[in-house]
Amino acid sequence: MAKVLVVTSGKGGVGKTTSSAALGAALAHGGDKVVVIDFDVGLRNLDLVMGAERRVVFDLINVVQGDAKLSQALIRDKRLENLSLLPASQTRDKDALTEEGVARVLNELREKFDWIVCDSPAGIERGATMAMRHADVAVVVTNPEVSSVRDSDRIIGLLDSKTEKAENGDRIEKHLLLTRYDPVRAERGEMLKVEDVLEILSIPLIGIIPESEEVLKASNMGSPVTLNNPSSAPGRAYFDAARRLKGETLEMTIPSDKKGLFGKLFGRRAA
Amino acid sequence: MSLLSFFNRRSSAPVARERLQILLAHERGIVGGQPDLVAKLREEILAVVRRHVMVEHDNVQVKMNRDADISTLEIEVEIPAPVGAR
Ligand SMILES: Nc1ncnc2c1ncn2[C@@H]1O[C@H](COP(=O)(O)OP(=O)(O)O)[C@@H](O)[C@H]1O
Ligand SMILES: [Mg+2]
């Protein structure tokens, strides 16, 4: 049965788009049929991170408003044929998204895909609530930093009250994805630790993504980090998180980009 | 730089954690929807206690802890030692 997954956070710049692309690609790599939808109307970026920016013709709003068919707007990934992107509009604003229109598009997508990954815009306004509205599962992206944790707490409250599931008395499945984590600084007491964030937010942990230059490299290349460098620290961490989303139980680790002496000496030049 | 300030400088994370716990306890309503509940409880508890003992505003701590299944309300009232004790 298809699952609608929202990647959300409240705060901007914490790694929602990076995570949507990386998790979407990891799930597709495992054989599932996946579509990632950019809900950041007016500020689309998922197309760039996925390397599909020059192939956008129609977008989510065109489909919601009935100006294009879903099949015309979906962009199939060049690397994985079971991965697709539904881009956001760059010119319209979020008010063009209607609740019924979005519901209709999601229902149509449910027939074709196993996972529908919704990349939420920042904030707690209409764009963000629209992205979470019909979700079955939520990944709350949080950085180990006070304002991000506070905003995540706010978003968790919205997931428990403003989603269709919550309104029907069901529980929406919520997972914490801690990103941009630096274990060395956390150990030194300079950054909130995994346990601190978990204790404060009290939702189950789906993964810990370390801070890594591989993320920027991947976005430079227009490729999700799980495809651009699957064996990198964030690559492995996202692959693990994707497996946990599928119900597997894995030991929680924080992968690191350990460089050998050669890597240390010449890593920079190669970057 | 003294040794003490060297250590203090390093551990900002526990401060962050404490600040967040207090702030979020205030921002969370019991079942959503009542964000000022903790503040109200605090004022009313303070008033009740003050009918009998004088306590400072800062000596009443009300914390809301949210867990997956249950939420708990933690009330801590620090009462001054009676005059002449000790
Ligand atoms: N694990 C990470 N390590 C290093 N940089 C990261 C990591 N995750 C995200 N970033 C960077 O943070 C910035 C914001 O990420 P993005 O995914 O666009 O956030 P959002 O969609 O939440 O606004 C980007 O420049 C991205 O490259
Ligand atoms: Mg984004």
Short mmCIF file of C-alpha atoms in Angstrom, two decimals, chain A residues 14 17 31 73 79 82 89 95 104 112 114 153 168 170 180 201 214 216 220 224 226 231 239 253 260 271:
data_model
loop_
_atom_site.label_atom_id
_atom_site.label_comp_id
_atom_site.label_asym_id
_atom_site.label_seq_id
_atom_site.Cartn_x
_atom_site.Cartn_y
_atom_site.Cartn_z
CA VAL A 14 17.92 22.34 8.24
CA THR A 17 15.21 19.12 0.63
CA GLY A 31 13.33 -1.28 -5.65
CA ALA A 73 4.34 16.83 -15.08
CA ARG A 79 19.64 7.25 -12.93
CA ASN A 82 11.51 3.94 -10.51
CA SER A 89 5.94 26.06 -9.53
CA ASP A 95 -2.44 29.95 -2.45
CA ARG A 104 -6.87 14.41 -5.74
CA LYS A 112 1.24 4.43 -9.17
CA ASP A 114 4.87 2.90 -3.16
CA ASP A 153 8.34 20.81 18.66
CA ASN A 168 -9.85 11.25 12.27
CA ASP A 170 -5.64 8.22 14.13
CA ARG A 180 24.06 18.16 10.38
CA LEU A 201 11.10 15.97 21.48
CA GLU A 214 29.65 15.33 0.72
CA LEU A 216 27.33 20.10 -0.83
CA ASN A 220 26.72 20.73 -6.83
CA PRO A 224 20.99 13.00 -4.18
CA THR A 226 22.70 8.56 -1.66
CA SER A 231 29.42 5.01 0.68
CA PHE A 239 20.40 4.45 3.42
CA THR A 253 25.27 4.50 14.29
CA GLY A 260 43.06 7.32 5.18
CA ALA A 271 37.16 17.77 -3.79
#
